[in-house]
XYZ file of C-alpha atoms in Angstrom:
677
model
C 110.383 101.615 125.253
C 107.649 100.019 123.405
C 105.632 99.169 126.438
C 105.594 96.003 123.884
C 108.782 95.465 124.074
C 108.756 96.262 127.819
C 106.253 94.197 128.494
C 106.682 90.799 126.149
C 111.000 91.019 126.181
C 111.928 88.885 129.441
C 109.338 86.713 127.735
C 109.654 86.557 124.634
C 113.544 86.170 124.594
C 113.499 82.397 124.132
C 110.251 81.871 122.432
C 110.150 84.721 119.937
C 113.353 83.712 118.122
C 112.328 79.916 118.019
C 109.136 81.903 116.204
C 109.674 80.934 112.549
C 106.359 81.972 111.048
C 104.697 85.001 111.383
C 101.002 82.311 112.910
C 104.157 80.964 115.318
C 104.862 84.875 116.114
C 100.703 85.951 117.227
C 100.377 83.039 119.486
C 103.460 83.071 121.369
C 101.850 86.406 122.191
C 98.778 85.055 122.833
C 99.774 82.783 125.166
C 101.568 85.294 126.824
C 98.655 87.933 128.088
C 96.835 84.647 128.372
C 99.483 82.556 130.546
C 98.029 84.986 133.927
C 94.939 82.482 134.177
C 97.387 79.337 133.706
C 99.240 77.135 131.702
C 98.351 76.720 127.650
C 95.827 79.295 128.122
C 96.107 81.850 125.133
C 94.603 84.956 125.285
C 92.195 85.794 122.367
C 90.375 88.965 120.408
C 86.781 88.377 120.006
C 84.824 90.855 117.683
C 81.411 91.521 119.569
C 78.865 90.861 119.069
C 80.168 88.164 116.387
C 81.775 84.634 117.126
C 84.695 86.139 115.139
C 88.099 85.185 117.456
C 91.745 86.048 116.644
C 95.271 85.878 117.285
C 97.067 89.224 118.157
C 100.321 90.678 117.663
C 101.261 93.716 120.054
C 99.793 96.196 118.641
C 95.668 95.166 118.121
C 96.446 94.309 121.619
C 96.431 97.208 122.951
C 94.080 99.149 119.250
C 91.311 96.389 121.370
C 89.244 97.013 117.592
C 90.371 94.424 114.094
C 88.112 96.262 111.443
C 87.176 98.550 113.119
C 84.868 96.962 115.840
C 85.886 96.872 119.298
C 87.340 93.341 120.727
C 86.586 91.511 123.880
C 89.747 89.086 125.708
C 88.860 85.481 125.596
C 90.432 83.282 126.821
C 91.217 79.470 125.648
C 93.029 76.488 126.226
C 95.921 76.966 123.399
C 96.090 74.516 120.717
C 96.802 70.525 121.748
C 96.003 71.483 125.406
C 92.976 70.869 127.922
C 91.691 71.714 130.653
C 91.229 70.207 134.122
C 88.187 70.361 135.593
C 89.816 71.900 140.129
C 93.212 72.845 138.237
C 94.334 76.671 136.930
C 94.286 76.592 132.612
C 94.591 74.120 130.770
C 97.751 71.572 132.231
C 96.909 68.079 130.158
C 98.061 67.963 126.589
C 95.069 66.764 124.250
C 95.753 62.845 124.208
C 96.423 62.275 120.127
C 94.125 60.493 118.317
C 93.179 59.830 114.983
C 91.953 62.946 112.317
C 88.216 61.284 112.892
C 88.119 61.891 116.454
C 89.689 64.723 116.674
C 87.128 66.216 113.750
C 84.795 65.708 117.045
C 86.632 68.010 119.260
C 87.253 70.975 117.535
C 84.120 72.526 116.440
C 85.015 69.731 113.421
C 81.727 67.598 114.788
C 79.544 68.298 111.670
C 82.516 67.370 108.727
C 82.903 64.519 111.040
C 79.831 63.803 110.583
C 79.796 63.736 106.622
C 83.082 62.377 106.605
C 80.763 59.502 107.661
C 77.906 59.696 105.569
C 80.110 60.498 102.636
C 82.497 56.636 103.930
C 85.156 58.547 104.460
C 86.154 57.856 107.903
C 87.587 54.993 107.267
C 89.958 56.483 105.801
C 90.708 59.203 108.277
C 90.366 56.730 110.824
C 93.539 54.434 108.752
C 96.959 54.462 108.533
C 98.289 57.080 106.767
C 98.950 60.918 107.444
C 96.246 63.344 105.444
C 96.543 67.483 106.236
C 92.404 67.833 106.277
C 91.392 71.662 105.873
C 88.796 70.341 108.570
C 85.219 73.348 108.055
C 83.639 74.573 111.651
C 80.171 73.378 112.054
C 79.518 78.103 111.674
C 81.296 77.116 108.431
C 78.694 73.935 107.179
C 75.457 76.649 108.629
C 76.602 78.973 106.138
C 76.268 76.958 103.174
C 73.296 78.145 100.387
C 70.860 75.215 101.078
C 70.870 74.749 97.425
C 74.530 74.160 97.490
C 74.380 72.167 100.258
C 72.045 69.123 99.680
C 73.543 69.150 96.019
C 77.114 68.051 97.671
C 74.881 65.642 100.089
C 72.472 64.290 97.474
C 74.662 62.416 95.226
C 74.685 59.108 96.222
C 77.442 60.980 98.134
C 79.653 60.722 95.652
C 79.707 64.988 95.131
C 80.317 65.049 99.053
C 83.151 62.273 98.968
C 85.077 64.693 96.286
C 84.089 68.420 98.183
C 86.100 66.342 101.468
C 88.722 64.508 99.475
C 89.606 68.936 97.749
C 89.753 69.832 101.810
C 92.618 66.590 102.222
C 96.270 66.926 101.557
C 98.287 63.674 100.839
C 100.545 64.359 104.171
C 101.025 66.161 107.420
C 101.544 69.724 106.366
C 102.086 71.993 110.559
C 100.940 75.955 110.319
C 104.552 76.530 109.666
C 105.187 74.979 106.483
C 102.378 76.260 105.266
C 104.117 79.644 103.340
C 102.925 82.756 102.193
C 101.807 81.822 98.000
C 102.391 78.024 98.218
C 99.711 75.207 97.022
C 99.558 71.852 97.363
C 97.821 68.859 95.359
C 94.435 68.194 97.270
C 92.908 64.324 97.917
C 90.682 64.841 94.732
C 91.638 64.584 90.861
C 95.119 66.803 91.613
C 93.796 69.776 92.258
C 95.724 72.333 94.298
C 95.109 74.238 96.885
C 95.839 77.639 97.475
C 98.102 78.749 100.976
C 98.764 82.234 101.697
C 100.025 82.935 105.425
C 100.298 87.014 105.773
C 103.671 88.743 108.508
C 99.625 89.087 110.566
C 99.435 85.627 111.449
C 96.232 84.844 109.229
C 96.942 82.482 107.135
C 93.812 81.152 104.705
C 93.448 78.122 102.627
C 91.890 78.955 99.436
C 90.644 82.202 101.159
C 89.212 80.800 104.317
C 90.951 81.318 107.438
C 92.204 78.825 109.966
C 90.713 79.384 112.776
C 91.820 75.911 114.160
C 95.076 75.336 112.589
C 97.633 73.406 114.445
C 95.350 69.865 115.401
C 97.697 67.531 115.236
C 96.406 64.006 115.764
C 97.686 60.148 115.075
C 97.449 59.980 111.382
C 98.003 64.213 110.407
C 97.220 67.536 111.318
C 93.520 68.925 110.826
C 93.496 72.646 110.790
C 89.814 73.794 111.007
C 88.173 76.654 109.241
C 86.148 79.282 108.716
C 84.144 78.030 104.936
C 83.738 75.833 103.018
C 85.958 75.824 99.923
C 85.633 74.173 96.368
C 88.502 73.588 93.844
C 89.333 76.149 90.873
C 90.622 75.229 87.730
C 90.003 78.615 86.039
C 92.565 82.068 85.492
C 91.579 85.038 86.925
C 90.803 86.295 83.262
C 88.743 83.124 83.000
C 86.581 84.704 85.582
C 86.046 87.262 83.436
C 85.404 86.890 80.613
C 82.675 84.445 81.390
C 80.915 86.390 83.866
C 78.085 88.945 82.510
C 78.791 91.542 85.572
C 81.931 92.412 84.242
C 81.475 92.326 79.900
C 83.127 96.707 79.652
C 85.583 95.356 82.327
C 86.475 92.603 79.758
C 86.990 94.667 76.982
C 88.409 96.781 78.714
C 90.382 94.688 79.974
C 91.550 93.564 75.846
C 92.082 96.930 74.831
C 94.607 98.268 77.520
C 96.959 94.513 76.546
C 95.974 92.899 79.219
C 94.723 89.782 78.912
C 97.804 88.236 78.052
C 99.139 88.846 82.078
C 96.030 87.902 83.783
C 96.035 84.138 81.767
C 99.663 83.804 83.018
C 101.026 82.290 86.730
C 100.799 85.507 89.128
C 99.227 86.372 92.281
C 97.066 89.276 91.759
C 94.226 90.767 93.820
C 91.238 92.680 90.716
C 89.388 94.646 92.120
C 86.590 94.530 88.947
C 84.397 97.177 88.465
C 80.703 95.858 87.722
C 78.790 96.877 84.355
C 77.076 99.456 86.575
C 80.120 100.625 88.112
C 81.253 102.358 85.159
C 78.010 103.261 84.401
C 78.005 105.591 87.036
C 81.022 107.795 84.796
C 80.209 109.783 82.974
C 80.404 109.693 79.038
C 82.264 112.262 77.804
C 85.107 111.007 80.657
C 85.064 107.320 80.521
C 84.886 107.378 75.947
C 88.724 109.895 76.502
C 89.657 107.240 79.072
C 88.797 103.626 76.978
C 90.223 105.972 73.857
C 93.927 106.832 75.815
C 95.272 103.367 75.608
C 97.989 105.282 78.476
C 94.516 106.615 80.113
C 93.037 102.795 80.198
C 96.084 100.697 81.291
C 97.056 103.722 84.135
C 92.995 103.592 85.579
C 92.629 99.177 85.014
C 96.499 98.669 86.635
C 95.173 101.124 89.517
C 92.047 97.863 90.183
C 95.436 95.108 90.937
C 97.475 94.680 93.226
C 100.948 93.437 93.281
C 99.849 89.493 95.519
C 96.395 88.453 96.388
C 94.689 89.910 99.424
C 92.791 87.592 100.654
C 89.282 89.564 102.629
C 89.661 87.640 105.590
C 93.557 88.771 105.780
C 92.768 91.623 106.358
C 92.258 93.491 110.162
C 92.775 96.857 109.220
C 93.720 99.916 106.321
C 96.561 99.014 104.440
C 98.401 100.223 102.199
C 99.372 98.124 98.822
C 100.387 98.866 95.870
C 98.835 98.649 92.550
C 100.370 97.748 89.549
C 99.352 101.582 88.338
C 102.006 102.436 90.320
C 100.902 104.432 93.538
C 98.263 103.242 96.368
C 95.099 101.878 97.706
C 94.087 101.574 101.151
C 92.455 98.635 101.730
C 90.948 98.009 105.211
C 87.712 95.877 106.416
C 84.727 97.568 108.038
C 83.084 95.652 110.194
C 82.459 91.749 108.198
C 82.604 94.380 105.082
C 86.066 95.195 102.937
C 86.689 98.466 102.245
C 88.604 100.318 99.322
C 90.065 103.880 100.011
C 88.135 103.769 103.059
C 84.587 102.170 101.151
C 82.726 100.068 101.141
C 82.266 99.641 97.961
C 83.665 95.663 97.504
C 79.893 93.397 96.916
C 81.016 90.149 96.266
C 84.416 89.322 97.532
C 87.401 86.341 97.169
C 86.262 85.509 93.960
C 89.663 82.596 93.637
C 91.409 82.045 90.527
C 94.079 79.865 90.375
C 96.745 82.687 89.269
C 94.619 85.289 92.111
C 90.772 86.395 93.508
C 88.900 88.991 91.988
C 86.748 90.816 94.633
C 83.863 92.825 93.071
C 83.625 96.585 93.230
C 80.691 99.079 92.452
C 82.179 102.502 92.275
C 85.629 102.644 89.028
C 88.796 103.958 91.223
C 89.774 107.031 88.527
C 93.616 106.795 89.696
C 95.390 110.497 88.963
C 97.458 110.143 85.676
C 94.210 108.942 84.038
C 92.446 113.042 84.731
C 92.286 115.367 83.957
C 93.476 119.001 84.902
C 89.781 120.270 85.957
C 88.570 116.435 86.822
C 92.081 116.667 90.027
C 90.681 119.308 91.153
C 87.789 118.906 91.424
C 88.449 115.475 92.974
C 90.405 117.633 95.838
C 89.440 119.786 98.874
C 90.266 123.113 96.462
C 86.618 122.879 95.552
C 86.072 127.227 95.718
C 89.470 127.535 93.333
C 88.045 125.074 90.917
C 84.097 127.633 90.822
C 87.099 129.455 90.432
C 88.731 127.963 87.978
C 85.839 127.521 84.919
C 84.244 131.407 85.626
C 87.198 132.910 84.215
C 86.718 130.796 81.599
C 89.907 128.261 81.464
C 87.895 124.837 81.050
C 89.345 124.552 78.001
C 93.089 124.726 78.661
C 92.418 122.286 82.183
C 90.171 119.482 80.407
C 92.788 119.557 76.892
C 96.230 117.797 76.731
C 98.522 120.416 77.522
C 101.521 119.971 79.701
C 99.846 122.612 82.668
C 100.771 122.930 86.350
C 97.598 124.450 88.699
C 99.188 126.453 91.967
C 95.225 125.459 93.336
C 94.605 126.865 97.016
C 93.137 125.352 99.774
C 89.312 126.558 100.354
C 90.001 128.256 103.009
C 93.347 130.813 101.792
C 89.946 132.494 99.942
C 88.200 135.861 102.547
C 84.248 135.999 102.092
C 82.685 135.357 99.509
C 84.829 135.524 95.958
C 82.733 136.741 92.270
C 84.495 136.817 89.597
C 85.917 139.764 88.345
C 88.737 140.599 85.816
C 90.787 141.332 88.051
C 89.705 137.596 89.638
C 89.883 135.911 85.999
C 93.325 137.120 86.106
C 94.917 136.613 89.055
C 93.936 132.922 87.771
C 94.792 132.821 84.873
C 98.382 133.250 87.180
C 97.484 130.904 88.883
C 98.112 128.328 86.338
C 102.660 127.250 85.410
C 102.816 126.518 81.778
C 104.179 123.600 82.114
C 103.959 120.360 84.002
C 106.095 120.335 86.663
C 107.079 118.450 89.929
C 107.722 119.338 93.565
C 110.232 117.992 93.616
C 112.380 119.433 90.338
C 111.542 122.707 91.693
C 114.320 125.070 93.273
C 115.372 128.452 95.009
C 114.900 131.284 92.981
C 113.279 129.114 89.764
C 111.490 131.327 87.696
C 108.479 130.382 86.136
C 105.491 131.699 83.572
C 102.428 131.163 83.900
C 99.347 131.609 81.446
C 99.294 134.905 81.937
C 102.836 135.806 81.083
C 103.567 136.807 85.331
C 106.805 135.237 85.472
C 107.005 133.664 89.698
C 109.446 133.777 92.069
C 110.782 130.083 94.252
C 111.370 130.015 97.783
C 112.729 126.788 98.516
C 113.037 127.354 102.455
C 113.985 124.499 105.411
C 109.945 123.624 106.291
C 108.634 125.295 103.685
C 108.957 125.445 98.945
C 106.931 128.127 98.534
C 105.835 130.177 94.887
C 105.536 133.799 96.181
C 103.790 133.904 99.041
C 102.132 130.667 98.359
C 103.988 127.209 99.739
C 102.954 123.692 98.688
C 100.246 122.298 101.584
C 100.327 119.050 100.117
C 101.236 116.156 97.657
C 101.569 117.088 94.228
C 98.824 115.660 92.082
C 99.871 113.909 88.778
C 97.229 113.714 86.299
C 97.593 112.215 82.660
C 98.687 115.420 80.605
C 98.987 118.314 83.781
C 100.239 118.398 87.131
C 97.833 120.373 90.920
C 100.091 121.434 93.481
C 97.907 122.378 96.095
C 98.562 125.572 98.376
C 98.093 126.827 101.001
C 97.332 130.829 99.560
C 95.710 132.914 96.833
C 98.990 134.315 95.260
C 99.569 137.893 94.828
C 101.899 138.508 92.479
C 104.565 141.460 92.934
C 103.179 144.501 91.108
C 106.311 146.659 91.680
C 109.344 147.445 93.352
C 109.924 147.806 97.986
C 108.778 151.382 97.446
C 106.456 151.045 94.649
C 104.571 148.265 97.030
C 104.864 151.201 100.061
C 103.933 154.081 97.888
C 100.459 151.960 96.802
C 100.000 151.271 100.616
C 98.369 154.585 102.329
C 99.305 152.931 105.608
C 102.898 153.372 105.112
C 102.445 157.175 104.272
C 104.930 158.054 106.745
C 107.202 155.159 106.057
C 107.299 156.251 102.334
C 108.793 160.003 103.656
C 110.911 158.437 106.393
C 112.655 156.487 103.651
C 113.233 159.659 101.324
C 114.584 162.005 104.425
C 117.426 158.035 104.933
C 118.432 158.272 101.066
C 117.019 154.820 100.235
C 114.854 155.026 97.628
C 117.472 153.643 95.563
C 117.650 151.078 97.686
C 114.861 150.021 98.218
C 114.117 150.492 94.154
C 116.916 148.456 92.451
C 117.471 144.956 92.191
C 118.009 142.119 94.729
C 115.862 140.402 97.291
C 115.323 141.712 100.492
C 112.363 141.243 103.836
C 110.679 144.636 104.820
C 109.325 144.215 107.854
C 108.054 148.099 107.348
C 106.003 149.701 110.366
C 102.804 151.295 109.466
C 101.880 154.676 110.027
C 100.690 153.171 113.023
C 103.618 152.104 114.161
C 105.554 155.614 114.471
C 102.957 157.304 115.404
C 102.963 155.488 118.701
C 106.457 156.893 119.050
C 106.282 159.891 121.710
C 106.262 162.829 118.793
C 109.840 164.384 120.376
C 110.711 161.606 119.298
C 109.270 160.729 115.895
C 110.458 164.246 115.351
C 113.945 164.200 116.674
C 114.445 160.785 114.243
C 113.074 162.097 111.407
C 115.152 165.365 111.355
C 117.696 163.586 112.055
C 118.660 161.044 108.731
C 121.276 159.260 109.820
C 119.876 158.176 112.812
C 116.811 157.458 110.668
C 118.623 155.028 108.192
C 119.888 153.247 110.669
C 115.943 152.098 112.502
C 114.816 151.618 108.807
C 117.729 149.308 107.898
C 117.365 147.649 110.969
C 113.909 146.253 109.667
C 115.378 145.036 106.947
C 116.168 141.362 106.262
C 119.253 140.106 103.371
C 117.372 137.921 101.428
C 113.419 136.754 100.485
C 111.553 135.602 103.693
C 108.015 135.093 103.284
C 105.815 134.344 106.247
C 105.759 130.416 105.451
C 109.639 130.055 105.536
C 109.545 131.222 108.705
C 109.919 128.330 111.259
C 110.480 128.196 115.184
C 113.524 130.152 116.088
C 114.151 131.677 111.947
C 117.379 134.131 112.105
C 117.267 136.778 109.964
C 120.453 139.160 109.585
C 118.922 142.609 109.080
C 121.254 145.396 106.913
C 122.711 146.479 110.230
C 122.436 145.859 113.671
C 121.665 141.801 115.972
C 119.733 139.097 114.060
C 116.356 139.301 114.513
C 114.406 136.281 115.755
C 111.370 135.913 114.666
C 108.700 133.044 115.299
C 105.351 131.854 114.823
C 102.518 131.358 117.358
C 98.180 131.172 116.730
C 98.914 131.277 112.645
C 100.800 134.633 113.811
C 104.273 135.708 112.681
C 106.440 138.022 115.707
C 109.847 139.286 115.096
C 111.992 140.178 118.076
C 108.387 139.762 119.709
C 106.155 142.151 117.406
C 103.530 140.616 115.094
C 103.396 140.790 111.676
C 99.418 142.137 111.023
C 100.122 142.363 107.907
C 102.585 139.381 105.222
C 103.562 138.437 101.866
C 103.302 142.462 100.169
C 105.652 140.794 97.595
C 107.578 142.886 94.979
C 110.426 142.274 92.709
C 112.712 143.228 94.823
C 112.025 141.733 98.153
C 108.422 141.211 99.943
C 107.098 143.094 103.221
C 105.676 143.119 106.186
C 103.404 145.032 107.770
C 103.642 145.879 111.513
C 102.244 148.208 113.951
C 105.142 148.325 116.363
C 109.122 149.903 115.932
C 111.270 146.690 116.199
C 114.017 147.457 119.320
C 115.996 144.760 120.002
C 116.340 141.435 122.556
C 118.284 141.710 125.320
C 121.328 139.915 125.089
C 119.400 137.692 127.530
C 116.415 136.876 125.587
C 114.995 133.540 125.708
C 114.038 133.003 122.323
C 111.247 131.117 123.332
C 110.025 134.225 123.827
C 110.839 135.373 120.733
C 107.749 134.553 118.463
C 105.208 135.325 121.569
C 103.538 138.756 122.099
C 104.945 142.293 122.359
C 104.794 144.313 124.905
C 101.684 146.527 124.493
C 102.323 150.094 122.974
C 102.012 152.680 126.098
C 99.918 155.975 123.885
C 101.846 158.783 122.745
C 98.815 160.448 125.810
C 101.795 159.251 128.980
C 104.934 160.847 126.263
C 106.880 160.860 129.082
C 107.405 157.670 130.175
C 107.615 156.723 126.442
C 110.491 158.806 125.970
C 112.449 157.934 129.338
C 111.595 153.992 128.193
C 112.897 155.309 124.198
C 116.436 157.048 125.811
C 116.285 154.501 127.891
C 116.829 151.560 125.093
C 120.460 151.001 124.936
C 120.815 148.538 122.285
C 118.303 150.439 120.312
C 119.981 153.692 120.517
C 123.102 151.694 119.308
C 121.516 150.535 116.835
C 120.033 153.329 115.648
C 122.881 155.999 115.763
C 125.921 153.623 114.748
C 126.644 152.682 111.596
C 130.552 151.989 109.579
C 131.683 153.578 107.152
C 130.598 150.832 103.953
C 127.475 151.654 104.827
C 127.727 155.022 105.859
C 129.174 155.572 102.201
C 126.263 153.421 99.922
C 123.351 155.528 101.470
C 125.047 158.876 100.675
């Protein structure tokens, strides 16, 4: 059972059901966490080294982090309660007084003082029912001196207007502060804008409510962490009047997004400054600005579908953009981050239909990139360098529909230099059409720029193109796509027999195949998996047994057919307890351990030698059947050490007494005999 559910299950049984808003839910959680300190005590998390405190949910409680920074637990009276000297917890309900007096006891004494100065006291002491979003003492202290001076110097009228903007002429509890709602303030009917996030954080004009629901006889006080200002312009107007956003303004107009940003909505815009645009290579910028589709994708990638004030972010969260993909919006201390980078230079520029955060870097989505840009922005730097050195840059930067198969860096062994063969190989890593991995199917053939046809293999645990399996999500660019693959392609250059003949390690195997009359089988069309014994595997047999085996075509054919599996299985398709049916004998048990494939406990020493009619995996031991009651978890373990040829007596006894092995190499159905002959 979930730990939180176990701890809180019974305690919250009734109260959680009664919690009708996210804020009420985290408040109830804080009450439960604080109850050991006494009645009406709330546990809060305070970011170390700051005064910022939060009611938190179960997940945050166990992580003990907010915005990546460690927290300490503090205990305070829950809203509406106070301590009594000598008693545990907070047993006493705060006496209800008017709003003016309430300000003095909830950490908003500076607001109380300015209410006096602005001649607001009589109003908030008198009859009525008001909601006062009261800036904390720290909020007033954080105001720039010139702004504060301007508020209090003009015969107090500006100060009165500012305070009236923090007030609504009705009582609004936190439960009534719904996400996306707005209420008419008491200053010239300007609206205040509410957001009530799933984390339990509530904001008004992006100021966080740090002490909500402080009830008074004539209304309610919500203490907020900043002084808020009246909003009259939409986000497009804010962009229009800021010279630092001139390039963005031009791009928005060219993409036809101006009207959208003038209309009603709840947008979050990460606005690149002029300097952010200047950091992009001019050629890239000109290409995107001159391409309406790419430009629209670029701009929509900077706009979220919902409004996110900076104070609503307590951890990294993926959020969907208008472009359709996601940005991870997070925080690091007091800095807001995008995709893990602290590039936000100005936060919470609020408009009537959204909020703007200024950023110092332009975000280019994959859908606006060329194929080369997709590769350059991924962890395939070695492959990217080789594509360029192979002279493929014009193809990778144009508007041709292609798909790149880009091997990961560790797929390349040692130093790699450009040669004619390497150039040809890299050309065969580019497919002639733009594809999605979701559209690939087993047996499909894909044509490369080099003219080869590559096969697709679909396994339960992997999707592979020849020997290379897809290792990451697709990247889809403006015209082309990129698949990151785990290996460098080894396109098939001949039949299984051709592969074996071209490799000196298999000279004894080639002779055995010819002796067994299986040459035609390994040259004909089809799909076989050959666990191919090397010369070392044959030489590990006692000489007498090897000679006997080589002189008996029928017995030799049985052994070799036990090493041939039906269908094509590349190493990437091997999972836990994979089974392969050989052409003769019981099924082979395959597994993977420490990146090595094992077949009946025999390790594959060189995997994925691709052929037009199958795949070859080199092994240095003859495969023997596993005991009937073998623990299959051991099928992927190391084989027992092969005895050296210097112990012929022991090896001979072991070979001859293995009844199952003898059964495999001696018994063949009449159909199989007729086929091989």
